mmCIF file of C-alpha atoms in Angstrom:
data_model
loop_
_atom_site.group_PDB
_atom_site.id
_atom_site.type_symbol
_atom_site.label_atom_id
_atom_site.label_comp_id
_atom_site.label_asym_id
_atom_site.label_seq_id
_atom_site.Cartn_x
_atom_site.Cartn_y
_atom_site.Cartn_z
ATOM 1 C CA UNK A 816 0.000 0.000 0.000
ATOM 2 C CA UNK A 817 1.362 3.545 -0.843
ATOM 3 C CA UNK A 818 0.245 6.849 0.103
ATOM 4 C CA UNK A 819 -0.158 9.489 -2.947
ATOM 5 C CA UNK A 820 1.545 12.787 -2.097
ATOM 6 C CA UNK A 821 0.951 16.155 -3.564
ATOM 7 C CA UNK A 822 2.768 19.463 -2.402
ATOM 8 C CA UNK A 823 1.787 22.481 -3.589
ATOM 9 C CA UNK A 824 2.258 26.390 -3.381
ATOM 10 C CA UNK A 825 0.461 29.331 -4.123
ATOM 11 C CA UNK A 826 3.313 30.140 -6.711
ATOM 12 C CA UNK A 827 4.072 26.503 -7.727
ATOM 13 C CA UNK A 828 7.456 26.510 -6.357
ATOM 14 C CA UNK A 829 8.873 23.188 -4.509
ATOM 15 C CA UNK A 830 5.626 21.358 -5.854
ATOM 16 C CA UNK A 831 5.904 17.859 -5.536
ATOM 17 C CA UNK A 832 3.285 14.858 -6.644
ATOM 18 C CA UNK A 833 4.066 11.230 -6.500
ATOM 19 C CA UNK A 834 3.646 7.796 -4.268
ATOM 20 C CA UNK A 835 4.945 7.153 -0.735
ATOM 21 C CA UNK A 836 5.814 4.986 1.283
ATOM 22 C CA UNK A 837 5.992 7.664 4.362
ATOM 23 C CA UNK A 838 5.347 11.181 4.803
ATOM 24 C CA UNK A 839 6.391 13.740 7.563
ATOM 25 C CA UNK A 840 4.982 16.694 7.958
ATOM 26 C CA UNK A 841 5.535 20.108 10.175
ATOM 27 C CA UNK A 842 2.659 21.571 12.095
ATOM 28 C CA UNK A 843 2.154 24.285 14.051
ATOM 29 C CA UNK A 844 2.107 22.336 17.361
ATOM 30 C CA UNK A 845 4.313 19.772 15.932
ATOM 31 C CA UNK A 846 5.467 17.417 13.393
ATOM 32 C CA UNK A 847 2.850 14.738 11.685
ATOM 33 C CA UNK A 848 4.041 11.275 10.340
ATOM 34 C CA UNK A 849 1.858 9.830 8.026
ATOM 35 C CA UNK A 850 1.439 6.196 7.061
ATOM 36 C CA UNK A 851 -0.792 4.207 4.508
ATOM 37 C CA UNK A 852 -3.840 3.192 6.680
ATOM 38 C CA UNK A 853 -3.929 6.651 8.598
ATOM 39 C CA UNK A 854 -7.324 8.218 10.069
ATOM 40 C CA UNK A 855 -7.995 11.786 7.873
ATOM 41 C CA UNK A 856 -6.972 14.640 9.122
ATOM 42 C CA UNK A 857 -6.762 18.578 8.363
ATOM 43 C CA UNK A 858 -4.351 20.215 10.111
ATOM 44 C CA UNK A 859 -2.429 23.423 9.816
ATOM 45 C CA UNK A 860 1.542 23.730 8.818
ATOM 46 C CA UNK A 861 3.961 25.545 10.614
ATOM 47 C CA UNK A 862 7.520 25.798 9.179
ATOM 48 C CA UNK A 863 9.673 23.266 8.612
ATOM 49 C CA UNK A 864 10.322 20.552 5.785
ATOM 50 C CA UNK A 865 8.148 18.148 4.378
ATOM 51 C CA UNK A 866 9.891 14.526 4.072
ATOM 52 C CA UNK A 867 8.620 12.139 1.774
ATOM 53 C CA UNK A 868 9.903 8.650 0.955
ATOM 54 C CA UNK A 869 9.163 7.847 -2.439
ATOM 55 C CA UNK A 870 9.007 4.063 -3.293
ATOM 56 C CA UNK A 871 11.950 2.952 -4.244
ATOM 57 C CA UNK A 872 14.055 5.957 -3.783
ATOM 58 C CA UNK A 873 16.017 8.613 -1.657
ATOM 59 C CA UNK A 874 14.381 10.526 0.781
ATOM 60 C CA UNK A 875 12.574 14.184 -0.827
ATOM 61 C CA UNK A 876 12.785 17.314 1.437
ATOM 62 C CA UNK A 877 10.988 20.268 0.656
ATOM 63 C CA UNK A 878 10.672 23.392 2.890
ATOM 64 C CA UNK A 879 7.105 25.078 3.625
ATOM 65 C CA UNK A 880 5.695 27.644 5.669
ATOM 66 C CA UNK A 881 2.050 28.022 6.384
ATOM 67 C CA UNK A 882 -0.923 26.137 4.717
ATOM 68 C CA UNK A 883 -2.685 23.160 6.003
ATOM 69 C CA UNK A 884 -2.038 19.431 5.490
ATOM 70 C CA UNK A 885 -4.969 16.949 4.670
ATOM 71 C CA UNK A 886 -4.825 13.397 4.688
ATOM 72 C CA UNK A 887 -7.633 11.275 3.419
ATOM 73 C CA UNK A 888 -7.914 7.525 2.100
ATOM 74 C CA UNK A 889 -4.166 7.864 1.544
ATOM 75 C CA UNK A 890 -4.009 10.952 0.051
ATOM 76 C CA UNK A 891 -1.351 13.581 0.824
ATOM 77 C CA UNK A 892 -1.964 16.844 0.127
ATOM 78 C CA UNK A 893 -0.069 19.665 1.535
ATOM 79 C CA UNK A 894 -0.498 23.049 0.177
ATOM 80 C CA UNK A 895 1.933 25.556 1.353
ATOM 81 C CA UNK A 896 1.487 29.240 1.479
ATOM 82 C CA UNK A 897 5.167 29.183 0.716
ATOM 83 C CA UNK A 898 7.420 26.148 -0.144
ATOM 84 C CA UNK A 899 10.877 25.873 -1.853
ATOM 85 C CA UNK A 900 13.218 28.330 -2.136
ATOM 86 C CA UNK A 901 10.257 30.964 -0.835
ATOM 87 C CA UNK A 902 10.014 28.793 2.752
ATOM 88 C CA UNK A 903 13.961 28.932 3.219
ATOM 89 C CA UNK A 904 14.475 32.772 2.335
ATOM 90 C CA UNK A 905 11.216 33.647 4.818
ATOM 91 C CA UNK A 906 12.644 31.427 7.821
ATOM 92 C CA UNK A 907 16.396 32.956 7.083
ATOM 93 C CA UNK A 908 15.272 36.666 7.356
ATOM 94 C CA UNK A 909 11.908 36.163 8.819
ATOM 95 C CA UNK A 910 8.800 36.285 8.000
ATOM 96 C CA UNK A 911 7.892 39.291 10.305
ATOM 97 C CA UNK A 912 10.431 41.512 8.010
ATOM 98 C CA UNK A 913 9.672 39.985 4.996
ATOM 99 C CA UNK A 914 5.759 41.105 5.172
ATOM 100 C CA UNK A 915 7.258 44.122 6.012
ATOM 101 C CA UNK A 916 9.836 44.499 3.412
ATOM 102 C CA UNK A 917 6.619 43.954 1.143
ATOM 103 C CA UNK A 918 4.372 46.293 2.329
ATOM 104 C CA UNK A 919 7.108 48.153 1.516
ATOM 105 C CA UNK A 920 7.162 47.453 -1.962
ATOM 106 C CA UNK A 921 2.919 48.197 -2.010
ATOM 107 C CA UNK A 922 1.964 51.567 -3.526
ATOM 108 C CA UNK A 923 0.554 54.205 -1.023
ATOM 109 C CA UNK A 924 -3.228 53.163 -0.212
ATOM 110 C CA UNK A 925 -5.036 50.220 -0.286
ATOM 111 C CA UNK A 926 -6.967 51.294 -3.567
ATOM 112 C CA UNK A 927 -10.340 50.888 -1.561
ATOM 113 C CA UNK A 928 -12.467 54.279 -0.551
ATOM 114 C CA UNK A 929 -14.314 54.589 2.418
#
């Protein structure tokens, strides 16, 4: 039995989709492991890496931050707010300065009137 993974971001960077033997994944209040057979569940990430054993080959890490995890009738789906190279830049400078950094970047007002 084999679990079918899917990770996905809002940008499509560090996507992953395959079959699994095992999946761990980080949660706010913890890390998950997930095996073929397990109970569903929706749960929210935290930061961290996903690690997924593919069958029949070496061990995938991906980085993620934010999103939720669902598993259901052995299948994987975690979709990041951020994942990839995005994950690993916002837990090296933070993502506290990086929202600010790109309100920043936003043009003066919010474009909505009162």
């Amino acid at each position: 039995m084999a679990l079918r993974v899917e990770v996905v971001s809002r940008s499509g960077a560090g996507s992953w989709l395959g079959q699994a033997e095992r999946v761990s994944v980080p949660l706010v209040g913890g890390e998950m492991g997930v095996l073929p057979g397990r109970a569903p569940v929706l749960a929210l990430l935290g930061s961290g890496k996903v690690r997924i054993v593919p069958i029949g080959a070496a061990e995938v890490v991906l980085a993620v931050n934010g999103g939720f995890c669902s598993v259901d009738h052995d299948v994987v789906t975690v979709a990041a707010d951020l994942s990839g190279e995005e994950a690993e830049s916002a837990a090296a400078i933070g993502v506290d300065q990086m929202l600010a950094e790109a309100e920043g970047l936003m043009p003066a007002g919010d474009g909505y009137e009162d």
